[in-house]
């Protein structure tokens, strides 16, 4: 089953190669050499291509590309969402967004979530993956359990956690029971605490995904290398630090990319736990909750779409920079050398 | 010769040393693992056990265990029609999304993997670029599009966008998979008079099963848990999927915490069961550790 492992490896790598940027995407992964001249495609082949790829292409263009283009278009209008947009306002929506302190707050929260997600989840997940990569009884059970929070829906996570973290909820009660009353907090409503609460929940929910991804990366590292290092007298931790970690680099960089993009788009958890109005006062609003609250919920669709465009441009710029400066060596290797 | 023996011996010694070290520190690893698993499971256990308590138990002792155990909350939820209706809606949406993604994605991936034609690179780029367009960005125009198609409040209105947004990942996973099918098989089929289309329906559909299962599970779980799209599209309670249902239930019965917890834990059950049935496929697919 070597082919599957190779494919899985490539599969978890390629989305990022592709997602990294629009321009470099144009080159498809190196395929089999041309068996036929491209120009010699007959009508029959054309029909087959249209029949097989047509439906997917149609659905995709209609429900992904078209809405994204329309978001950019609607963003130039002041529009309540009924009838065709007529009140063209040029860049006014964008001026409003970029000068709105509430949006600045949301942007700051997103930046905080991006950085803290990397700082909190990365090291924890690497350590856990290293531990779980060792021969261990019950390892597969542990792997499944680690994945549980990731599989549970955001709504369940949000509902459960908000009950536990309520002022008279289970966590504060538990702290009192063990004599740590001093640590009891207004977990959800104190603006200084709430963002950390959110970070805790995010870490709990998504660290399992990072661990699984890193375990996948560790599987791809040939054992001979660490064996050879052990022969040369390297200790376990030396082997991990000098050999395993650098070889895990590409996986970590890809995880970091996914984590950054995910953190920028964060919506569900915040909206479910803090609701649409409390998020801004509790200090946990994000660009996406700002978009929904000030767009759809306020009945200003033009404005909401402009926020979506800002969110998209920020994600795109970060993705392109990341691709240019961080992922470059990985994708270079992938294109020129095939496997590491 | 001598060098080889020496090398083998040294390797064996190194491995023995490593094993001894492993055994010594395994106790520590187990402790860490147990702590970790408890931290991960505690909130889930809280939700499930909370459903077995009464509201007065929860109020007087928020972090306690059920005593005595109550099954009334669970029976209430399971006896009512609301839960079953929403679970049914979620199932229909998830199954239809999965079938759509798998069939459309497989056909398109086959074209991208095994046909050579002008514009193939561009087509691949269009799909791949979709990864850059998260649903959050497109949600308002999507809502307007679905409304003008007359699909508001119907499951079709979430199924079609879900298929579309799952296609990029699907295609990116399946294209290398289909490309790995040896050319010889296709050539042999061609000698037997089987065209590319026949090859697809007779061979590829079967050969692609492992890749399709991985992709299908990802699409199913994503659909089962999806929140933003149903929030915009499903306006009437009769069409709610479970995530919306849980939220509606939680705000409607906010004083009846025990019943909310029962409803919530029942709603996560199907996803957990489904996941643990196919866990090997997901974890295996990700870790590349599928053996045999």
Coordinates of C-alpha atoms in Angstrom, one line a residue:
Chain A
X1 CA 0.0 0.0 0.0
X2 CA 2.9 2.3 -0.5
X3 CA 1.0 4.2 -3.1
X4 CA -1.6 5.2 -0.6
X5 CA 0.8 6.5 1.8
X6 CA 2.5 8.5 -0.9
X7 CA -0.8 9.9 -2.1
X8 CA -1.9 10.8 1.4
X9 CA 1.4 12.5 1.9
X10 CA 1.0 14.4 -1.3
X11 CA -2.6 15.1 -0.6
X12 CA -2.0 16.8 2.6
X13 CA 0.8 18.8 1.1
X14 CA -0.7 19.9 -2.2
X15 CA -3.7 22.0 -1.0
X16 CA -1.2 24.4 0.4
X17 CA 1.1 24.3 -2.7
X18 CA -2.0 25.3 -4.6
X19 CA -3.6 27.5 -2.0
X20 CA -0.4 29.5 -1.6
X21 CA -1.1 31.6 -4.6
X22 CA -3.2 32.0 -7.6
X23 CA -0.4 32.5 -10.2
X24 CA 1.8 29.5 -9.3
X25 CA -1.2 27.3 -9.2
X26 CA -1.4 27.5 -13.0
X27 CA 1.2 24.7 -13.3
X28 CA -0.5 21.4 -12.6
X29 CA 1.6 18.8 -10.9
X30 CA 3.9 17.1 -13.3
X31 CA 1.8 14.4 -15.0
X32 CA 2.7 11.5 -17.3
X33 CA 4.6 12.6 -20.4
X34 CA 2.4 13.5 -23.4
X35 CA 1.3 10.4 -25.1
X36 CA -0.7 12.2 -27.8
X37 CA -0.4 15.6 -29.3
X38 CA -2.6 18.1 -27.5
X39 CA -4.0 19.5 -30.8
X40 CA -5.2 16.1 -31.8
X41 CA -8.2 16.0 -29.4
X42 CA -11.2 14.8 -31.4
X43 CA -14.8 15.7 -30.9
X44 CA -15.4 12.4 -29.1
X45 CA -12.8 13.2 -26.5
X46 CA -14.1 16.7 -26.2
X47 CA -17.6 15.4 -25.5
X48 CA -16.2 13.0 -22.9
X49 CA -14.4 15.9 -21.2
X50 CA -17.5 18.1 -21.2
X51 CA -19.6 15.2 -19.9
X52 CA -17.3 14.3 -17.1
X53 CA -15.9 17.7 -16.0
X54 CA -18.9 19.8 -17.0
X55 CA -21.2 19.3 -14.0
X56 CA -18.4 19.9 -11.4
X57 CA -17.2 23.0 -13.3
X58 CA -20.8 24.3 -13.6
X59 CA -21.6 23.9 -9.9
X60 CA -18.2 25.3 -8.9
X61 CA -18.5 28.4 -11.1
X62 CA -22.1 29.0 -10.0
X63 CA -21.7 28.6 -6.3
X64 CA -18.1 29.5 -5.6
X65 CA -16.6 31.8 -8.3
X66 CA -19.8 33.7 -9.1
X67 CA -20.6 34.6 -5.4
X68 CA -17.0 35.7 -4.8
X69 CA -17.0 38.0 -7.9
X70 CA -20.4 39.3 -6.8
X71 CA -19.1 40.1 -3.3
X72 CA -16.5 42.4 -4.9
X73 CA -19.3 44.0 -7.0
X74 CA -21.8 44.5 -4.2
X75 CA -19.1 46.0 -2.1
X76 CA -19.3 49.2 -4.1
X77 CA -23.0 49.8 -3.4
X78 CA -25.1 50.9 -0.5
X79 CA -27.7 48.1 -0.7
X80 CA -30.3 46.5 1.5
X81 CA -30.3 43.2 -0.4
X82 CA -33.7 43.6 -2.3
X83 CA -33.8 44.3 -6.0
X84 CA -30.7 45.1 -8.0
X85 CA -28.2 47.3 -6.3
X86 CA -28.5 50.9 -7.6
X87 CA -26.9 53.2 -5.1
X88 CA -23.3 53.2 -6.2
X89 CA -21.1 54.6 -3.5
X90 CA -17.6 53.8 -4.9
X91 CA -15.1 53.3 -2.1
X92 CA -17.2 54.8 0.6
X93 CA -17.9 51.4 2.3
X94 CA -14.2 50.7 2.4
X95 CA -13.5 54.1 3.9
X96 CA -16.1 53.4 6.6
X97 CA -14.6 50.0 7.4
X98 CA -11.1 51.1 7.6
X99 CA -11.9 54.1 9.8
X100 CA -14.3 52.2 12.1
X101 CA -12.7 51.5 15.5
X102 CA -15.0 48.5 16.0
X103 CA -13.4 47.0 12.9
X104 CA -9.9 47.8 14.3
X105 CA -10.8 45.9 17.4
X106 CA -11.9 42.9 15.4
X107 CA -8.7 43.1 13.3
X108 CA -6.7 43.2 16.5
X109 CA -8.5 40.2 17.9
X110 CA -7.8 38.3 14.7
X111 CA -4.1 39.2 14.8
X112 CA -4.0 38.0 18.5
X113 CA -5.7 34.7 17.6
X114 CA -3.4 34.1 14.7
X115 CA -0.3 34.6 16.8
X116 CA -1.5 32.8 19.9
X117 CA -2.8 29.8 17.9
X118 CA 0.7 29.4 16.5
X119 CA 2.4 29.9 19.8
X120 CA 0.1 27.8 21.9
X121 CA -0.8 24.9 19.6
X122 CA 2.5 24.4 17.6
X123 CA 4.8 23.4 20.4
X124 CA 2.2 21.5 22.3
X125 CA 1.2 19.6 19.2
X126 CA 4.8 18.8 18.2
X127 CA 5.6 17.4 21.7
X128 CA 2.4 15.3 21.7
X129 CA 3.2 14.0 18.2
X130 CA 6.7 13.0 19.2
X131 CA 5.3 11.3 22.3
X132 CA 2.6 9.5 20.4
X133 CA 5.0 8.5 17.6
X134 CA 6.8 6.1 20.1
X135 CA 5.7 2.5 20.4
X136 CA 3.0 2.8 23.0
X137 CA 0.2 0.5 24.2
X138 CA -3.2 1.9 23.3
X139 CA -1.6 4.5 21.0
X140 CA -4.4 4.2 18.4
X141 CA -7.1 4.7 21.0
X142 CA -5.3 7.9 22.2
X143 CA -5.1 9.1 18.6
X144 CA -8.8 8.7 18.1
X145 CA -9.6 10.4 21.4
X146 CA -7.4 13.4 20.6
X147 CA -9.4 13.8 17.4
X148 CA -12.8 13.9 19.2
X149 CA -13.0 17.7 19.8
X150 CA -12.2 18.3 16.1
X151 CA -15.1 16.0 15.0
X152 CA -17.7 17.6 17.3
X153 CA -19.5 20.5 15.8
X154 CA -18.8 24.1 16.8
X155 CA -22.3 24.5 18.1
X156 CA -21.9 21.5 20.5
X157 CA -18.5 22.9 21.6
X158 CA -19.9 26.4 22.0
X159 CA -23.0 25.3 23.9
X160 CA -21.1 22.9 26.2
X161 CA -18.3 25.4 27.0
X162 CA -20.5 28.3 27.6
X163 CA -22.5 26.3 30.2
X164 CA -19.3 25.2 31.9
X165 CA -17.8 28.6 31.9
X166 CA -20.8 30.5 33.2
X167 CA -20.3 32.5 36.4
X168 CA -22.0 29.8 38.5
X169 CA -20.9 27.0 36.1
X170 CA -18.9 23.9 36.5
X171 CA -15.4 25.3 36.2
X172 CA -15.8 28.0 38.9
X173 CA -17.5 25.5 41.1
X174 CA -14.7 23.0 40.6
X175 CA -12.1 25.6 41.4
X176 CA -13.9 26.5 44.6
X177 CA -14.1 22.8 45.6
X178 CA -10.4 22.3 45.4
X179 CA -9.8 25.6 47.3
X180 CA -8.7 27.7 44.3
X181 CA -11.6 30.2 44.6
X182 CA -9.1 33.0 43.8
X183 CA -8.8 31.6 40.2
X184 CA -12.5 31.8 39.5
X185 CA -13.2 34.3 36.7
X186 CA -16.0 35.8 34.7
X187 CA -14.7 33.7 31.9
X188 CA -17.0 34.9 29.2
X189 CA -17.9 38.5 30.0
X190 CA -14.7 40.1 31.4
X191 CA -13.0 41.6 28.3
X192 CA -9.5 41.0 29.7
X193 CA -10.3 37.3 30.2
X194 CA -12.6 36.4 27.4
X195 CA -10.1 36.4 24.6
X196 CA -8.0 34.0 26.6
X197 CA -11.0 31.8 27.2
X198 CA -11.5 31.8 23.4
X199 CA -7.9 30.8 22.9
X200 CA -8.3 28.0 25.4
X201 CA -11.3 26.7 23.5
X202 CA -9.7 27.1 20.1
X203 CA -6.6 25.2 21.4
X204 CA -8.8 22.4 22.8
X205 CA -10.7 22.0 19.6
X206 CA -7.9 22.3 17.0
X207 CA -4.8 20.9 18.7
X208 CA -5.8 17.4 17.8
X209 CA -5.8 18.2 14.1
X210 CA -2.2 19.5 14.4
X211 CA -1.1 16.4 16.2
X212 CA -2.6 14.1 13.5
X213 CA -1.0 16.2 10.8
X214 CA 2.4 16.1 12.6
X215 CA 2.1 12.3 13.1
X216 CA 1.5 12.0 9.4
X217 CA 4.7 14.0 8.8
X218 CA 6.6 11.9 11.2
X219 CA 5.6 8.7 9.3
X220 CA 7.4 10.2 6.3
X221 CA 10.7 10.5 8.0
X222 CA 12.9 7.5 7.3
X223 CA 13.9 5.6 10.5
X224 CA 17.4 4.9 9.2
X225 CA 18.3 8.5 10.0
X226 CA 17.5 8.5 13.6
X227 CA 19.0 5.0 13.9
X228 CA 22.3 6.2 12.3
X229 CA 22.3 9.1 14.8
X230 CA 21.8 6.8 17.7
X231 CA 24.7 4.7 16.6
X232 CA 26.8 7.8 16.5
X233 CA 25.9 8.2 20.2
X234 CA 23.1 10.8 20.0
X235 CA 20.6 10.8 22.8
X236 CA 16.9 10.5 22.3
X237 CA 16.3 14.2 22.6
X238 CA 19.3 15.1 20.5
X239 CA 17.9 12.9 17.7
X240 CA 14.5 14.6 18.0
X241 CA 16.0 18.1 18.0
X242 CA 18.6 17.7 15.4
X243 CA 17.0 15.3 13.0
X244 CA 13.3 14.8 13.5
X245 CA 12.3 18.4 14.0
X246 CA 14.1 19.8 11.0
X247 CA 12.6 17.0 8.8
X248 CA 9.2 17.8 10.2
X249 CA 9.7 21.4 9.1
X250 CA 7.6 21.2 5.9
X251 CA 4.6 19.7 7.8
X252 CA 4.9 22.3 10.5
X253 CA 5.0 25.1 7.9
X254 CA 1.9 23.8 6.2
X255 CA 0.0 23.4 9.5
X256 CA 1.0 27.0 10.3
X257 CA -0.4 28.2 7.0
X258 CA -3.7 26.4 7.6
X259 CA -3.9 27.7 11.1
X260 CA -3.3 31.3 10.1
X261 CA -5.9 31.2 7.4
X262 CA -8.4 29.5 9.7
X263 CA -7.7 32.0 12.5
X264 CA -8.4 34.9 10.1
X265 CA -11.7 33.4 9.1
X266 CA -12.8 32.5 12.6
X267 CA -16.6 32.9 13.0
X268 CA -18.6 30.0 14.4
X269 CA -17.2 29.6 17.9
X270 CA -17.3 33.3 18.6
X271 CA -20.8 33.8 17.2
X272 CA -22.2 30.8 19.0
X273 CA -20.6 31.5 22.4
X274 CA -20.8 35.3 22.5
X275 CA -23.8 35.9 20.3
X276 CA -23.9 38.7 17.8
X277 CA -23.7 41.8 20.1
X278 CA -21.8 40.7 23.1
X279 CA -18.7 39.7 21.1
X280 CA -17.6 43.3 20.6
X281 CA -18.1 44.2 24.3
X282 CA -16.5 41.0 25.5
X283 CA -13.5 41.7 23.3
X284 CA -13.7 38.6 21.2
X285 CA -15.2 39.9 17.9
X286 CA -13.5 38.9 14.7
X287 CA -13.6 40.3 11.2
X288 CA -16.1 37.6 10.2
X289 CA -18.5 38.3 13.1
X290 CA -18.1 42.0 12.3
X291 CA -19.1 41.2 8.8
X292 CA -22.2 39.2 9.7
X293 CA -23.3 41.7 12.5
X294 CA -22.8 44.9 10.5
X295 CA -23.8 43.3 7.1
X296 CA -26.6 40.8 7.0
X297 CA -27.9 41.4 10.5
X298 CA -28.0 45.1 10.1
X299 CA -29.6 44.8 6.7
X300 CA -26.6 46.5 4.9
X301 CA -25.6 43.9 2.3
X302 CA -23.4 46.2 0.3
X303 CA -21.4 47.0 3.5
X304 CA -21.2 43.3 4.5
X305 CA -19.7 42.4 1.1
X306 CA -17.1 45.2 1.4
X307 CA -16.1 43.7 4.7
X308 CA -15.9 40.3 3.0
X309 CA -13.6 41.8 0.4
X310 CA -11.3 43.3 3.0
X311 CA -11.2 40.0 4.8
X312 CA -10.4 38.2 1.6
X313 CA -7.6 40.7 0.6
X314 CA -6.0 40.4 4.0
X315 CA -6.0 36.6 3.8
X316 CA -4.7 36.6 0.2
X317 CA -1.9 39.0 1.0
X318 CA -0.8 37.0 4.0
X319 CA -1.1 33.8 2.0
X320 CA 1.0 35.1 -0.8
X321 CA 3.7 36.5 1.5
X322 CA 3.7 33.2 3.4
X323 CA 4.1 31.3 0.2
X324 CA 6.8 33.6 -1.1
X325 CA 8.9 33.6 2.1
X326 CA 8.1 30.5 4.1
X327 CA 6.7 27.8 1.8
X328 CA 9.0 28.6 -1.1
X329 CA 11.6 26.0 -0.3
X330 CA 9.0 23.3 0.3
X331 CA 7.2 23.9 -3.0
X332 CA 10.5 24.2 -4.9
X333 CA 11.4 20.8 -3.6
X334 CA 8.0 19.4 -4.5
X335 CA 8.2 20.6 -8.0
X336 CA 11.8 19.9 -8.8
X337 CA 12.6 16.9 -6.7
X338 CA 9.4 15.1 -6.3
X339 CA 9.9 13.5 -2.9
X340 CA 12.1 14.7 -0.2
Chain B
X1 CA 32.4 -8.0 5.3
X2 CA 33.8 -7.2 8.7
X3 CA 32.5 -3.7 8.4
X4 CA 29.0 -5.0 7.7
X5 CA 29.0 -7.2 10.8
X6 CA 30.2 -4.4 12.9
X7 CA 27.6 -2.1 11.5
X8 CA 24.8 -4.7 12.2
X9 CA 26.0 -5.2 15.7
X10 CA 26.2 -1.5 16.4
X11 CA 22.7 -1.1 15.0
X12 CA 21.3 -3.9 17.2
X13 CA 23.0 -2.3 20.2
X14 CA 21.7 1.1 19.4
X15 CA 18.2 -0.3 19.0
X16 CA 18.5 -2.2 22.3
X17 CA 19.7 1.0 24.0
X18 CA 16.8 3.0 22.5
X19 CA 14.3 0.3 23.6
X20 CA 15.6 0.4 27.2
X21 CA 15.3 4.2 27.2
X22 CA 11.9 3.9 25.7
X23 CA 10.7 1.5 28.4
X24 CA 12.2 3.8 31.2
X25 CA 10.4 6.9 30.0
X26 CA 7.2 5.1 28.9
X27 CA 5.8 5.5 32.4
X28 CA 6.1 9.3 32.0
X29 CA 4.6 9.1 28.6
X30 CA 1.6 7.2 29.9
X31 CA 1.1 9.8 32.6
X32 CA 1.2 12.6 30.1
X33 CA -1.1 10.7 27.8
X34 CA -3.7 10.0 30.5
X35 CA -3.7 13.7 31.6
X36 CA -4.0 14.8 28.0
X37 CA -6.9 12.5 27.3
X38 CA -8.7 13.5 30.4
X39 CA -8.4 17.2 29.6
X40 CA -9.7 16.5 26.1
X41 CA -12.6 14.4 27.2
X42 CA -13.7 16.3 30.3
X43 CA -15.9 18.8 28.5
X44 CA -17.5 16.0 26.5
X45 CA -18.1 14.0 29.6
X46 CA -19.6 17.0 31.3
X47 CA -22.1 17.4 28.5
X48 CA -23.1 13.7 28.4
X49 CA -23.3 13.4 32.3
X50 CA -25.1 16.7 32.6
X51 CA -28.0 15.2 30.6
X52 CA -28.3 12.5 33.3
X53 CA -28.9 15.1 36.0
X54 CA -31.8 17.3 37.1
X55 CA -31.7 21.0 36.9
X56 CA -31.7 21.3 40.7
X57 CA -28.7 19.0 40.8
X58 CA -26.9 21.2 38.3
X59 CA -27.8 24.4 40.1
X60 CA -26.9 23.2 43.6
X61 CA -23.7 21.4 42.5
X62 CA -22.6 22.5 39.1
X63 CA -19.5 20.3 38.9
X64 CA -21.0 17.2 40.6
X65 CA -21.8 13.8 39.2
X66 CA -25.4 12.6 38.6
X67 CA -27.0 11.4 41.8
X68 CA -29.4 9.8 41.4
X69 CA -29.0 9.2 37.6
X70 CA -32.0 10.5 35.5
X71 CA -32.7 9.2 32.1
X72 CA -35.8 11.5 31.8
X73 CA -34.1 14.2 29.8
X74 CA -32.8 11.8 27.2
X75 CA -36.1 10.0 26.9
X76 CA -37.9 13.4 26.5
X77 CA -35.6 14.4 23.7
X78 CA -35.8 11.0 22.0
X79 CA -39.6 10.8 22.5
X80 CA -40.2 14.2 20.8
X81 CA -40.3 14.7 17.1
X82 CA -38.0 17.8 17.0
X83 CA -34.7 15.9 17.4
X84 CA -35.6 13.2 14.9
X85 CA -36.8 15.7 12.3
X86 CA -33.5 17.7 12.6
X87 CA -31.4 14.6 12.6
X88 CA -33.3 13.6 9.4
X89 CA -32.6 16.9 7.8
X90 CA -28.9 16.7 8.7
X91 CA -28.7 13.2 7.3
X92 CA -30.3 14.1 4.0
X93 CA -28.1 17.1 3.7
X94 CA -24.9 15.2 4.6
X95 CA -25.7 12.2 2.4
X96 CA -26.7 14.3 -0.6
X97 CA -23.6 16.5 -0.2
X98 CA -21.3 13.5 0.1
X99 CA -22.8 11.8 -3.0
X100 CA -22.6 15.0 -5.0
X101 CA -19.1 15.8 -4.0
X102 CA -17.9 12.2 -4.6
X103 CA -19.5 11.8 -8.1
X104 CA -18.8 15.2 -9.5
X105 CA -15.3 15.3 -7.9
X106 CA -14.4 11.9 -9.2
X107 CA -15.5 12.6 -12.8
X108 CA -13.7 16.0 -12.9
X109 CA -10.5 14.5 -11.3
X110 CA -10.5 11.7 -13.9
X111 CA -10.5 14.3 -16.6
X112 CA -7.8 16.3 -14.9
X113 CA -5.7 13.3 -14.2
X114 CA -5.9 11.2 -17.4
X115 CA -7.0 13.4 -20.3
X116 CA -4.6 15.7 -22.1
X117 CA -6.2 18.7 -23.6
X118 CA -5.6 22.4 -23.9
X119 CA -7.0 24.3 -20.9
X120 CA -6.4 21.5 -18.5
X121 CA -3.9 23.5 -16.5
X122 CA -6.4 26.4 -16.4
X123 CA -9.2 24.1 -15.2
X124 CA -7.0 22.7 -12.5
X125 CA -6.0 26.3 -11.5
X126 CA -9.7 27.4 -11.3
X127 CA -10.5 24.5 -8.9
X128 CA -7.4 24.9 -6.9
X129 CA -8.0 28.7 -6.5
X130 CA -11.2 27.7 -4.8
X131 CA -9.2 26.9 -1.7
X132 CA -8.5 30.6 -1.4
X133 CA -12.2 31.4 -1.3
X134 CA -13.6 30.4 2.1
X135 CA -17.3 30.4 2.4
X136 CA -17.2 33.2 4.9
X137 CA -16.2 35.6 2.1
X138 CA -18.9 34.5 -0.3
X139 CA -21.7 34.0 2.2
X140 CA -23.9 37.1 1.4
X141 CA -23.9 36.7 -2.4
X142 CA -24.5 33.0 -1.9
X143 CA -27.5 33.8 0.2
X144 CA -28.8 36.1 -2.5
X145 CA -28.1 33.6 -5.2
X146 CA -29.9 30.8 -3.3
X147 CA -32.8 33.1 -2.6
X148 CA -33.2 34.0 -6.3
X149 CA -33.1 30.3 -7.2
X150 CA -36.1 29.9 -4.9
X151 CA -34.2 27.5 -2.6
X152 CA -34.4 29.5 0.6
X153 CA -35.4 27.3 3.6
X154 CA -34.9 24.1 1.6
X155 CA -32.1 21.6 2.0
X156 CA -31.2 22.0 -1.6
X157 CA -30.1 25.5 -0.8
X158 CA -27.3 24.2 1.5
X159 CA -26.5 21.0 -0.5
X160 CA -25.5 22.7 -3.7
X161 CA -23.1 25.3 -2.1
X162 CA -21.7 22.6 0.1
X163 CA -20.9 20.4 -2.9
X164 CA -19.3 23.4 -4.7
X165 CA -17.1 24.4 -1.7
X166 CA -16.0 20.8 -1.1
X167 CA -14.8 20.3 -4.7
X168 CA -11.4 21.9 -4.5
X169 CA -10.2 19.7 -1.6
X170 CA -11.7 16.7 -3.2
X171 CA -10.1 17.3 -6.6
X172 CA -6.7 18.0 -5.1
X173 CA -6.8 14.8 -3.2
X174 CA -8.2 12.6 -6.0
X175 CA -6.1 13.9 -9.0
X176 CA -2.8 12.4 -7.8
X177 CA -4.6 9.3 -6.7
X178 CA -6.1 8.7 -10.1
X179 CA -2.8 9.6 -11.8
X180 CA -1.1 6.8 -9.8
X181 CA -3.2 4.2 -11.6
X182 CA -0.7 2.5 -13.9
X183 CA -1.0 3.4 -17.6
X184 CA -0.6 -0.3 -18.4
X185 CA -4.0 -1.1 -17.0
X186 CA -5.6 1.5 -19.2
X187 CA -3.6 0.3 -22.2
X188 CA -4.7 -3.2 -21.6
X189 CA -8.3 -2.1 -21.4
X190 CA -7.9 -0.1 -24.6
X191 CA -6.6 -3.3 -26.3
X192 CA -9.7 -5.0 -25.2
X193 CA -11.7 -2.3 -26.9
X194 CA -12.4 -0.2 -23.8
X195 CA -12.4 3.6 -24.4
X196 CA -11.5 6.2 -21.8
X197 CA -15.1 6.5 -20.8
X198 CA -15.5 2.8 -20.5
X199 CA -12.3 2.6 -18.5
X200 CA -13.7 5.2 -16.1
X201 CA -16.9 3.4 -15.4
X202 CA -15.5 -0.2 -15.4
X203 CA -12.2 0.3 -13.7
X204 CA -11.5 3.7 -12.2
X205 CA -14.7 3.8 -10.2
X206 CA -13.6 0.6 -8.4
X207 CA -9.9 1.4 -8.2
X208 CA -10.6 4.8 -6.6
X209 CA -12.6 3.5 -3.7
X210 CA -10.0 4.2 -1.0
X211 CA -9.5 7.8 -2.1
X212 CA -13.2 8.3 -2.5
X213 CA -13.9 7.0 1.0
X214 CA -11.5 9.5 2.6
X215 CA -12.9 12.4 0.6
X216 CA -16.4 11.3 1.3
X217 CA -15.9 11.2 5.1
X218 CA -14.4 14.6 5.1
X219 CA -17.4 16.0 3.1
X220 CA -19.9 14.1 5.3
X221 CA -18.5 15.4 8.6
X222 CA -18.1 18.9 7.3
X223 CA -21.7 18.9 6.2
X224 CA -22.9 17.4 9.4
X225 CA -21.2 20.1 11.5
X226 CA -21.7 23.1 9.1
X227 CA -23.2 26.1 10.8
X228 CA -22.7 29.4 8.8
X229 CA -24.5 28.3 5.6
X230 CA -27.6 26.7 7.3
X231 CA -27.7 29.8 9.5
X232 CA -28.1 32.0 6.4
X233 CA -30.3 29.7 4.3
X234 CA -32.5 27.7 6.6
X235 CA -35.0 30.2 8.0
X236 CA -37.9 28.0 9.1
X237 CA -37.5 25.6 12.0
X238 CA -38.9 22.7 10.0
X239 CA -35.8 22.7 7.8
X240 CA -33.2 23.1 10.6
X241 CA -30.3 20.8 10.7
X242 CA -28.9 19.6 14.1
X243 CA -26.4 22.4 14.7
X244 CA -29.1 25.1 14.2
X245 CA -31.5 22.9 16.2
X246 CA -29.1 22.6 19.1
X247 CA -28.7 26.4 19.2
X248 CA -32.4 27.0 18.9
X249 CA -33.1 24.5 21.6
X250 CA -30.4 26.0 23.9
X251 CA -31.9 29.5 23.7
X252 CA -35.5 28.3 23.9
X253 CA -35.0 26.1 27.0
X254 CA -32.1 28.1 28.5
X255 CA -33.5 27.5 32.0
X256 CA -33.7 23.8 31.4
X257 CA -30.0 23.2 31.3
X258 CA -30.2 19.4 31.8
X259 CA -32.5 19.0 28.8
X260 CA -30.2 21.2 26.7
X261 CA -27.3 19.0 27.6
X262 CA -29.2 15.9 26.7
X263 CA -30.2 17.3 23.4
X264 CA -26.6 18.5 22.7
X265 CA -25.0 15.1 23.6
X266 CA -27.5 13.2 21.4
X267 CA -26.7 15.6 18.5
X268 CA -23.0 14.8 18.6
X269 CA -23.5 11.1 18.8
X270 CA -24.0 10.4 15.1
X271 CA -20.9 12.3 14.1
X272 CA -18.9 10.5 16.8
X273 CA -20.2 7.1 15.8
X274 CA -19.7 7.7 12.1
X275 CA -16.2 9.0 12.8
X276 CA -15.2 6.1 15.0
X277 CA -16.5 3.6 12.4
X278 CA -14.3 5.2 9.7
X279 CA -11.6 6.5 12.0
X280 CA -9.0 4.2 10.6
X281 CA -9.7 5.6 7.1
X282 CA -9.4 9.3 8.2
X283 CA -6.4 8.9 10.5
X284 CA -4.9 6.3 8.2
X285 CA -5.5 8.5 5.2
X286 CA -3.8 11.4 6.9
X287 CA -1.0 9.5 8.5
X288 CA -0.4 7.3 5.5
X289 CA -0.2 4.4 7.9
X290 CA -2.8 2.2 6.0
X291 CA -1.3 -1.2 6.0
X292 CA -2.9 -3.9 3.8

